[in-house]
GROMACS .gro file of C-alpha atoms in nm:
model
   91
    1MET     CA    1   1.435  -5.674   0.958
    2ARG     CA    2   1.348  -5.316   0.880
    3HIS     CA    3   1.000  -5.171   0.936
    4THR     CA    4   0.866  -4.875   0.748
    5VAL     CA    5   0.563  -4.678   0.842
    6ALA     CA    6   0.368  -4.490   0.582
    7LEU     CA    7   0.208  -4.176   0.706
    8HIS     CA    8  -0.107  -4.076   0.530
    9THR     CA    9  -0.228  -3.723   0.555
   10LYS     CA   10  -0.578  -3.626   0.477
   11GLU     CA   11  -0.611  -3.291   0.306
   12THR     CA   12  -0.914  -3.098   0.399
   13HIS     CA   13  -1.042  -2.856   0.141
   14MET     CA   14  -1.246  -2.582   0.290
   15SER     CA   15  -1.443  -2.383   0.041
   16THR     CA   16  -1.459  -2.012   0.082
   17THR     CA   17  -1.803  -1.869   0.130
   18PRO     CA   18  -1.925  -1.568  -0.072
   19PHE     CA   19  -1.919  -1.366   0.252
   20GLU     CA   20  -1.551  -1.451   0.308
   21ILE     CA   21  -1.467  -1.362  -0.050
   22ARG     CA   22  -1.638  -1.023  -0.019
   23LEU     CA   23  -1.462  -0.961   0.311
   24GLU     CA   24  -1.122  -1.042   0.157
   25LEU     CA   25  -1.197  -0.816  -0.140
   26LEU     CA   26  -1.288  -0.534   0.098
   27LYS     CA   27  -0.968  -0.584   0.296
   28MET     CA   28  -0.761  -0.593  -0.022
   29SER     CA   29  -0.931  -0.281  -0.154
   30LYS     CA   30  -0.875  -0.095   0.173
   31ASP     CA   31  -0.508  -0.194   0.173
   32LEU     CA   32  -0.456  -0.088  -0.190
   33LEU     CA   33  -0.628   0.247  -0.144
   34GLU     CA   34  -0.449   0.319   0.184
   35HIS     CA   35  -0.116   0.235   0.021
   36ASP     CA   36  -0.191   0.487  -0.255
   37TYR     CA   37  -0.303   0.744   0.003
   38PHE     CA   38   0.016   0.717   0.209
   39ALA     CA   39   0.235   0.724  -0.104
   40GLN     CA   40   0.063   1.040  -0.231
   41LYS     CA   41   0.081   1.200   0.113
   42GLU     CA   42   0.451   1.121   0.147
   43LEU     CA   43   0.522   1.257  -0.201
   44ALA     CA   44   0.338   1.584  -0.127
   45ILE     CA   45   0.517   1.630   0.206
   46THR     CA   46   0.860   1.546   0.063
   47ASP     CA   47   0.808   1.785  -0.228
   48TRP     CA   48   0.699   2.065   0.008
   49GLN     CA   49   0.994   2.004   0.242
   50SER     CA   50   1.232   2.025  -0.053
   51ARG     CA   51   1.079   2.350  -0.178
   52ALA     CA   52   1.067   2.492   0.176
   53GLY     CA   53   1.433   2.407   0.231
   54ALA     CA   54   1.532   2.578  -0.092
   55ALA     CA   55   1.323   2.883  -0.002
   56MET     CA   56   1.485   2.909   0.342
   57THR     CA   57   1.832   2.873   0.191
   58ASN     CA   58   1.759   3.151  -0.058
   59GLY     CA   59   1.590   3.373   0.200
   60GLN     CA   60   1.256   3.345   0.025
   61GLU     CA   61   0.908   3.306   0.160
   62LEU     CA   62   0.802   2.952   0.244
   63PRO     CA   63   0.572   2.790  -0.008
   64ALA     CA   64   0.212   2.724   0.087
   65LYS     CA   65   0.156   2.400   0.271
   66PRO     CA   66   0.058   2.121   0.036
   67GLU     CA   67  -0.296   1.994   0.006
   68LEU     CA   68  -0.286   1.641   0.134
   69PRO     CA   69  -0.502   1.367  -0.013
   70LEU     CA   70  -0.807   1.246   0.177
   71MET     CA   71  -0.816   0.904   0.339
   72PRO     CA   72  -1.010   0.656   0.129
   73SER     CA   73  -1.381   0.669   0.205
   74GLU     CA   74  -1.603   0.371   0.268
   75GLU     CA   75  -1.763   0.434  -0.070
   76ALA     CA   76  -1.424   0.434  -0.245
   77ILE     CA   77  -1.329   0.107  -0.077
   78ILE     CA   78  -1.658  -0.058  -0.180
   79GLU     CA   79  -1.619   0.074  -0.536
   80LYS     CA   80  -1.266  -0.069  -0.557
   81ALA     CA   81  -1.386  -0.403  -0.415
   82THR     CA   82  -1.664  -0.412  -0.674
   83LYS     CA   83  -1.410  -0.357  -0.953
   84LEU     CA   84  -1.184  -0.630  -0.812
   85LYS     CA   85  -1.478  -0.871  -0.790
   86ALA     CA   86  -1.573  -0.795  -1.151
   87PHE     CA   87  -1.215  -0.868  -1.253
   88VAL     CA   88  -1.210  -1.195  -1.058
   89ASP     CA   89  -1.544  -1.293  -1.208
   90GLY     CA   90  -1.407  -1.218  -1.555
   91LYS     CA   91  -1.656  -0.942  -1.629
   0.00000   0.00000   0.00000
């Protein structure tokens, strides 16, 4: 005789609080803005290095150092989070 055992799992659904949603939106906004910052910084540095290398090869003066972007401010992060929340809310 063969015995089978049925396993029942109980799913627990935890709702996310408004605080947790805002926190996640802030984290997401910070990550997005920092990603853009580092991409812009890398592009500026790479471009300068390329121009500097060409100048050195040709015996020319080095180009001016590039202006690097600023790190995202707290205000920029909050503004981005507000836009994301409006999108999520369908506004």
